[in-house]
PDB file of C-alpha atoms in Angstrom:
ATOM      1  CA  UNK X   1     -18.568  17.352 -22.610  1.00  0.00           C
ATOM      2  CA  UNK X   2     -18.747  13.721 -21.479  1.00  0.00           C
ATOM      3  CA  UNK X   3     -22.295  13.030 -20.268  1.00  0.00           C
ATOM      4  CA  UNK X   4     -22.055   9.261 -19.811  1.00  0.00           C
ATOM      5  CA  UNK X   5     -19.721   6.279 -19.946  1.00  0.00           C
ATOM      6  CA  UNK X   6     -20.670   2.822 -21.173  1.00  0.00           C
ATOM      7  CA  UNK X   7     -18.027   0.154 -20.844  1.00  0.00           C
ATOM      8  CA  UNK X   8     -16.411  -2.538 -18.727  1.00  0.00           C
ATOM      9  CA  UNK X   9     -15.550  -1.803 -15.108  1.00  0.00           C
ATOM     10  CA  UNK X  10     -11.850  -2.528 -14.576  1.00  0.00           C
ATOM     11  CA  UNK X  11     -11.339  -1.163 -11.069  1.00  0.00           C
ATOM     12  CA  UNK X  12     -13.446  -0.094  -8.100  1.00  0.00           C
ATOM     13  CA  UNK X  13     -11.900   1.777  -5.173  1.00  0.00           C
ATOM     14  CA  UNK X  14     -13.397   3.419  -2.099  1.00  0.00           C
ATOM     15  CA  UNK X  15     -14.146   6.756  -3.752  1.00  0.00           C
ATOM     16  CA  UNK X  16     -13.585   6.063  -7.437  1.00  0.00           C
ATOM     17  CA  UNK X  17     -13.773   3.564 -10.265  1.00  0.00           C
ATOM     18  CA  UNK X  18     -12.257   3.017 -13.710  1.00  0.00           C
ATOM     19  CA  UNK X  19     -14.388   2.128 -16.717  1.00  0.00           C
ATOM     20  CA  UNK X  20     -12.804   0.932 -19.945  1.00  0.00           C
ATOM     21  CA  UNK X  21     -14.462   2.656 -22.894  1.00  0.00           C
ATOM     22  CA  UNK X  22     -13.069   1.451 -26.239  1.00  0.00           C
ATOM     23  CA  UNK X  23      -9.628   0.936 -24.742  1.00  0.00           C
ATOM     24  CA  UNK X  24      -9.551   4.138 -22.709  1.00  0.00           C
ATOM     25  CA  UNK X  25      -9.620   3.814 -18.928  1.00  0.00           C
ATOM     26  CA  UNK X  26     -11.915   6.558 -17.662  1.00  0.00           C
ATOM     27  CA  UNK X  27     -11.575   7.460 -13.970  1.00  0.00           C
ATOM     28  CA  UNK X  28     -14.700   8.642 -12.157  1.00  0.00           C
ATOM     29  CA  UNK X  29     -15.301   9.892  -8.627  1.00  0.00           C
ATOM     30  CA  UNK X  30     -18.582   8.742  -7.100  1.00  0.00           C
ATOM     31  CA  UNK X  31     -20.584   8.144  -3.933  1.00  0.00           C
ATOM     32  CA  UNK X  32     -20.279   4.800  -2.117  1.00  0.00           C
ATOM     33  CA  UNK X  33     -23.836   3.971  -3.208  1.00  0.00           C
ATOM     34  CA  UNK X  34     -22.973   4.377  -6.899  1.00  0.00           C
ATOM     35  CA  UNK X  35     -19.701   2.472  -6.524  1.00  0.00           C
ATOM     36  CA  UNK X  36     -21.465  -0.395  -4.744  1.00  0.00           C
ATOM     37  CA  UNK X  37     -23.416  -1.012  -7.951  1.00  0.00           C
ATOM     38  CA  UNK X  38     -20.267  -1.379 -10.075  1.00  0.00           C
ATOM     39  CA  UNK X  39     -18.571  -4.758 -10.450  1.00  0.00           C
ATOM     40  CA  UNK X  40     -15.158  -5.443 -11.970  1.00  0.00           C
ATOM     41  CA  UNK X  41     -15.442  -7.274 -15.278  1.00  0.00           C
ATOM     42  CA  UNK X  42     -19.047  -6.279 -15.904  1.00  0.00           C
ATOM     43  CA  UNK X  43     -20.528  -3.708 -18.252  1.00  0.00           C
ATOM     44  CA  UNK X  44     -21.803  -0.511 -16.692  1.00  0.00           C
ATOM     45  CA  UNK X  45     -23.525   2.668 -17.767  1.00  0.00           C
ATOM     46  CA  UNK X  46     -22.622   5.667 -15.626  1.00  0.00           C
ATOM     47  CA  UNK X  47     -23.973   9.176 -16.076  1.00  0.00           C
ATOM     48  CA  UNK X  48     -21.221  11.735 -15.665  1.00  0.00           C
ATOM     49  CA  UNK X  49     -20.514  15.372 -14.983  1.00  0.00           C
ATOM     50  CA  UNK X  50     -17.135  16.921 -15.754  1.00  0.00           C
ATOM     51  CA  UNK X  51     -15.732  19.568 -13.443  1.00  0.00           C
ATOM     52  CA  UNK X  52     -12.980  21.609 -15.076  1.00  0.00           C
ATOM     53  CA  UNK X  53     -10.485  23.535 -12.986  1.00  0.00           C
ATOM     54  CA  UNK X  54      -7.319  25.385 -13.928  1.00  0.00           C
ATOM     55  CA  UNK X  55      -5.145  22.383 -13.149  1.00  0.00           C
ATOM     56  CA  UNK X  56      -7.528  19.459 -13.546  1.00  0.00           C
ATOM     57  CA  UNK X  57     -10.498  17.872 -15.283  1.00  0.00           C
ATOM     58  CA  UNK X  58     -12.446  15.469 -13.079  1.00  0.00           C
ATOM     59  CA  UNK X  59     -15.308  13.168 -14.015  1.00  0.00           C
ATOM     60  CA  UNK X  60     -17.977  12.450 -11.421  1.00  0.00           C
ATOM     61  CA  UNK X  61     -20.190   9.421 -11.953  1.00  0.00           C
ATOM     62  CA  UNK X  62     -23.817   8.784 -11.028  1.00  0.00           C
ATOM     63  CA  UNK X  63     -26.197   5.862 -11.234  1.00  0.00           C
ATOM     64  CA  UNK X  64     -29.047   7.979 -12.623  1.00  0.00           C
ATOM     65  CA  UNK X  65     -29.481  11.249 -14.544  1.00  0.00           C
ATOM     66  CA  UNK X  66     -31.449  12.545 -11.550  1.00  0.00           C
ATOM     67  CA  UNK X  67     -28.437  12.217  -9.254  1.00  0.00           C
ATOM     68  CA  UNK X  68     -26.270  14.048 -11.780  1.00  0.00           C
ATOM     69  CA  UNK X  69     -28.806  16.852 -12.099  1.00  0.00           C
ATOM     70  CA  UNK X  70     -28.959  17.411  -8.338  1.00  0.00           C
ATOM     71  CA  UNK X  71     -25.149  17.312  -8.144  1.00  0.00           C
ATOM     72  CA  UNK X  72     -24.792  19.978 -10.824  1.00  0.00           C
ATOM     73  CA  UNK X  73     -27.417  22.215  -9.239  1.00  0.00           C
ATOM     74  CA  UNK X  74     -25.652  21.906  -5.876  1.00  0.00           C
ATOM     75  CA  UNK X  75     -22.451  23.113  -7.543  1.00  0.00           C
ATOM     76  CA  UNK X  76     -24.225  26.368  -8.386  1.00  0.00           C
ATOM     77  CA  UNK X  77     -24.401  27.209  -4.676  1.00  0.00           C
ATOM     78  CA  UNK X  78     -21.624  29.475  -3.419  1.00  0.00           C
ATOM     79  CA  UNK X  79     -19.139  27.543  -1.305  1.00  0.00           C
ATOM     80  CA  UNK X  80     -20.291  24.099  -2.467  1.00  0.00           C
ATOM     81  CA  UNK X  81     -17.659  22.195  -4.391  1.00  0.00           C
ATOM     82  CA  UNK X  82     -17.747  18.713  -5.930  1.00  0.00           C
ATOM     83  CA  UNK X  83     -16.621  16.962  -2.755  1.00  0.00           C
ATOM     84  CA  UNK X  84     -19.321  18.572  -0.633  1.00  0.00           C
ATOM     85  CA  UNK X  85     -21.960  17.974  -3.307  1.00  0.00           C
ATOM     86  CA  UNK X  86     -21.021  14.278  -3.337  1.00  0.00           C
ATOM     87  CA  UNK X  87     -21.231  14.204   0.459  1.00  0.00           C
ATOM     88  CA  UNK X  88     -24.797  15.513   0.231  1.00  0.00           C
ATOM     89  CA  UNK X  89     -25.711  12.685  -2.151  1.00  0.00           C
ATOM     90  CA  UNK X  90     -23.957  10.173   0.102  1.00  0.00           C
ATOM     91  CA  UNK X  91     -26.353  11.114   2.897  1.00  0.00           C
ATOM     92  CA  UNK X  92     -29.532  11.910   0.964  1.00  0.00           C
ATOM     93  CA  UNK X  93     -31.240  10.574  -2.144  1.00  0.00           C
ATOM     94  CA  UNK X  94     -31.774  13.102  -4.963  1.00  0.00           C
ATOM     95  CA  UNK X  95     -35.450  13.283  -4.039  1.00  0.00           C
ATOM     96  CA  UNK X  96     -34.567  13.931  -0.392  1.00  0.00           C
ATOM     97  CA  UNK X  97     -32.463  16.892  -1.530  1.00  0.00           C
ATOM     98  CA  UNK X  98     -35.295  18.209  -3.688  1.00  0.00           C
ATOM     99  CA  UNK X  99     -37.781  17.958  -0.847  1.00  0.00           C
ATOM    100  CA  UNK X 100     -35.394  19.609   1.617  1.00  0.00           C
ATOM    101  CA  UNK X 101     -34.613  22.442  -0.793  1.00  0.00           C
ATOM    102  CA  UNK X 102     -38.244  23.142  -1.651  1.00  0.00           C
ATOM    103  CA  UNK X 103     -39.440  22.980   1.968  1.00  0.00           C
ATOM    104  CA  UNK X 104     -36.561  24.988   3.411  1.00  0.00           C
ATOM    105  CA  UNK X 105     -35.411  22.100   5.592  1.00  0.00           C
ATOM    106  CA  UNK X 106     -32.000  23.341   6.727  1.00  0.00           C
ATOM    107  CA  UNK X 107     -31.652  20.517   9.276  1.00  0.00           C
ATOM    108  CA  UNK X 108     -31.509  17.998   6.435  1.00  0.00           C
ATOM    109  CA  UNK X 109     -28.396  19.692   5.082  1.00  0.00           C
ATOM    110  CA  UNK X 110     -26.713  20.042   8.491  1.00  0.00           C
ATOM    111  CA  UNK X 111     -26.737  16.235   8.679  1.00  0.00           C
ATOM    112  CA  UNK X 112     -24.080  16.300   5.973  1.00  0.00           C
ATOM    113  CA  UNK X 113     -20.501  16.451   7.320  1.00  0.00           C
ATOM    114  CA  UNK X 114     -18.977  19.837   6.516  1.00  0.00           C
ATOM    115  CA  UNK X 115     -22.252  21.768   6.414  1.00  0.00           C
ATOM    116  CA  UNK X 116     -23.129  23.904   9.413  1.00  0.00           C
ATOM    117  CA  UNK X 117     -26.271  25.981  10.067  1.00  0.00           C
ATOM    118  CA  UNK X 118     -25.043  28.983   8.079  1.00  0.00           C
ATOM    119  CA  UNK X 119     -24.009  26.832   5.151  1.00  0.00           C
ATOM    120  CA  UNK X 120     -27.332  24.985   5.221  1.00  0.00           C
ATOM    121  CA  UNK X 121     -29.234  28.262   5.223  1.00  0.00           C
ATOM    122  CA  UNK X 122     -27.282  29.490   2.217  1.00  0.00           C
ATOM    123  CA  UNK X 123     -27.900  26.234   0.347  1.00  0.00           C
ATOM    124  CA  UNK X 124     -31.653  26.419   0.970  1.00  0.00           C
ATOM    125  CA  UNK X 125     -31.795  30.062  -0.136  1.00  0.00           C
ATOM    126  CA  UNK X 126     -29.790  29.509  -3.306  1.00  0.00           C
ATOM    127  CA  UNK X 127     -31.626  26.307  -4.256  1.00  0.00           C
ATOM    128  CA  UNK X 128     -35.041  27.973  -3.954  1.00  0.00           C
ATOM    129  CA  UNK X 129     -36.837  27.503  -7.243  1.00  0.00           C
ATOM    130  CA  UNK X 130     -34.051  25.380  -8.723  1.00  0.00           C
ATOM    131  CA  UNK X 131     -35.049  21.968  -7.373  1.00  0.00           C
ATOM    132  CA  UNK X 132     -38.608  20.738  -7.041  1.00  0.00           C
ATOM    133  CA  UNK X 133     -39.789  17.320  -5.785  1.00  0.00           C
ATOM    134  CA  UNK X 134     -40.579  14.823  -8.535  1.00  0.00           C
ATOM    135  CA  UNK X 135     -42.848  12.604  -6.450  1.00  0.00           C
ATOM    136  CA  UNK X 136     -40.415   9.680  -6.484  1.00  0.00           C
ATOM    137  CA  UNK X 137     -39.953   7.554  -3.381  1.00  0.00           C
ATOM    138  CA  UNK X 138     -37.346   9.043  -1.051  1.00  0.00           C
ATOM    139  CA  UNK X 139     -36.037   5.705   0.172  1.00  0.00           C
ATOM    140  CA  UNK X 140     -32.916   4.732  -1.707  1.00  0.00           C
ATOM    141  CA  UNK X 141     -32.233   1.260  -3.082  1.00  0.00           C
ATOM    142  CA  UNK X 142     -30.056  -0.743  -0.679  1.00  0.00           C
ATOM    143  CA  UNK X 143     -26.444  -0.957  -1.736  1.00  0.00           C
ATOM    144  CA  UNK X 144     -24.913  -4.277  -2.713  1.00  0.00           C
ATOM    145  CA  UNK X 145     -23.347  -6.067   0.228  1.00  0.00           C
ATOM    146  CA  UNK X 146     -19.577  -6.365   0.122  1.00  0.00           C
ATOM    147  CA  UNK X 147     -17.310  -8.596   2.232  1.00  0.00           C
ATOM    148  CA  UNK X 148     -15.099  -5.751   3.431  1.00  0.00           C
ATOM    149  CA  UNK X 149     -17.918  -3.345   4.264  1.00  0.00           C
ATOM    150  CA  UNK X 150     -16.339  -2.109   7.501  1.00  0.00           C
ATOM    151  CA  UNK X 151     -13.087  -1.067   5.863  1.00  0.00           C
ATOM    152  CA  UNK X 152     -14.962   0.565   2.997  1.00  0.00           C
ATOM    153  CA  UNK X 153     -17.211   2.553   5.317  1.00  0.00           C
ATOM    154  CA  UNK X 154     -14.311   3.712   7.487  1.00  0.00           C
ATOM    155  CA  UNK X 155     -12.145   4.762   4.560  1.00  0.00           C
ATOM    156  CA  UNK X 156     -15.083   6.489   2.886  1.00  0.00           C
ATOM    157  CA  UNK X 157     -15.624   8.510   6.073  1.00  0.00           C
ATOM    158  CA  UNK X 158     -11.950   9.436   6.196  1.00  0.00           C
ATOM    159  CA  UNK X 159     -12.158  10.445   2.537  1.00  0.00           C
ATOM    160  CA  UNK X 160     -15.026  12.780   3.431  1.00  0.00           C
ATOM    161  CA  UNK X 161     -12.874  14.532   6.037  1.00  0.00           C
ATOM    162  CA  UNK X 162     -13.404  12.696   9.320  1.00  0.00           C
ATOM    163  CA  UNK X 163     -10.487  11.409  11.392  1.00  0.00           C
ATOM    164  CA  UNK X 164      -9.966   7.656  11.693  1.00  0.00           C
ATOM    165  CA  UNK X 165     -10.689   7.874  15.412  1.00  0.00           C
ATOM    166  CA  UNK X 166     -14.000   9.705  14.939  1.00  0.00           C
ATOM    167  CA  UNK X 167     -14.998   7.443  12.046  1.00  0.00           C
ATOM    168  CA  UNK X 168     -14.300   4.280  14.047  1.00  0.00           C
ATOM    169  CA  UNK X 169     -16.129   5.646  17.088  1.00  0.00           C
ATOM    170  CA  UNK X 170     -19.162   6.621  15.011  1.00  0.00           C
ATOM    171  CA  UNK X 171     -19.283   3.244  13.273  1.00  0.00           C
ATOM    172  CA  UNK X 172     -19.083   1.458  16.618  1.00  0.00           C
ATOM    173  CA  UNK X 173     -21.990   3.558  17.904  1.00  0.00           C
ATOM    174  CA  UNK X 174     -24.040   2.735  14.821  1.00  0.00           C
ATOM    175  CA  UNK X 175     -23.252  -0.974  15.215  1.00  0.00           C
ATOM    176  CA  UNK X 176     -24.506  -0.866  18.786  1.00  0.00           C
ATOM    177  CA  UNK X 177     -27.640   1.121  17.965  1.00  0.00           C
ATOM    178  CA  UNK X 178     -28.521  -0.680  14.721  1.00  0.00           C
ATOM    179  CA  UNK X 179     -27.140  -4.244  14.860  1.00  0.00           C
ATOM    180  CA  UNK X 180     -29.504  -5.491  12.131  1.00  0.00           C
ATOM    181  CA  UNK X 181     -28.323  -2.814   9.716  1.00  0.00           C
ATOM    182  CA  UNK X 182     -24.685  -3.638  10.339  1.00  0.00           C
ATOM    183  CA  UNK X 183     -25.332  -7.381  10.146  1.00  0.00           C
ATOM    184  CA  UNK X 184     -26.693  -6.916   6.627  1.00  0.00           C
ATOM    185  CA  UNK X 185     -23.341  -5.454   5.616  1.00  0.00           C
ATOM    186  CA  UNK X 186     -24.812  -3.020   3.087  1.00  0.00           C
ATOM    187  CA  UNK X 187     -22.186  -0.318   2.656  1.00  0.00           C
ATOM    188  CA  UNK X 188     -24.431   2.458   1.380  1.00  0.00           C
ATOM    189  CA  UNK X 189     -27.028   2.102   4.132  1.00  0.00           C
ATOM    190  CA  UNK X 190     -24.437   1.812   6.907  1.00  0.00           C
ATOM    191  CA  UNK X 191     -22.514   4.830   5.630  1.00  0.00           C
ATOM    192  CA  UNK X 192     -25.665   6.954   5.421  1.00  0.00           C
ATOM    193  CA  UNK X 193     -26.598   6.066   8.991  1.00  0.00           C
ATOM    194  CA  UNK X 194     -23.114   6.872  10.324  1.00  0.00           C
ATOM    195  CA  UNK X 195     -23.006  10.142   8.370  1.00  0.00           C
ATOM    196  CA  UNK X 196     -26.333  11.211   9.830  1.00  0.00           C
ATOM    197  CA  UNK X 197     -25.040  10.593  13.354  1.00  0.00           C
ATOM    198  CA  UNK X 198     -21.818  12.448  12.642  1.00  0.00           C
ATOM    199  CA  UNK X 199     -23.746  15.272  10.990  1.00  0.00           C
ATOM    200  CA  UNK X 200     -25.811  15.842  14.127  1.00  0.00           C
ATOM    201  CA  UNK X 201     -22.649  16.662  16.001  1.00  0.00           C
ATOM    202  CA  UNK X 202     -20.952  18.657  13.252  1.00  0.00           C
ATOM    203  CA  UNK X 203     -20.235  22.244  14.130  1.00  0.00           C
ATOM    204  CA  UNK X 204     -18.448  23.280  10.955  1.00  0.00           C
ATOM    205  CA  UNK X 205     -20.212  26.192   9.254  1.00  0.00           C
ATOM    206  CA  UNK X 206     -19.782  28.329   6.221  1.00  0.00           C
ATOM    207  CA  UNK X 207     -19.305  25.474   3.743  1.00  0.00           C
TER     208      UNK X 207
END
């Protein structure tokens, strides 16, 4: 099992990146926050989790072992796959997830696109006793600003299942409500804010 990659970043896309490890280009899927910390041509250490399916083997990358741990525990919940687990970590820090799971905060999980009330209730029930708060700060480190932040945020939203129209509308609303946040151009923070707004209106349940 591949638990980490240490090499040179050769490509960074909206939902993935490639890291060259001794001549092998290793593709990872990751959250926008993790990807914002990767820079082409620079060395990077990424903690990974491999998800094996009948027709595929996919590596998911994380900035810290704590993020990977929460991701893997989320996968133990019925109905939660890798994509949904990544969406949770795109909205919440690992500590936020731990606090929500231990306190039974279902509303925190309904803020994640694709998780309705029933799904949130199931997640809280199945995570009981599996994740406990560590005492770390729940405020995540701001993502690195990128010149094309708007395109990255929009395409990340589309990749998470929202239509282009809804994604653009939500981003416009966030820009109007939080002009300082948008002016900073920090992809991770902007995406989290838009996802929270979209999550409030999500009505999809059972996932």
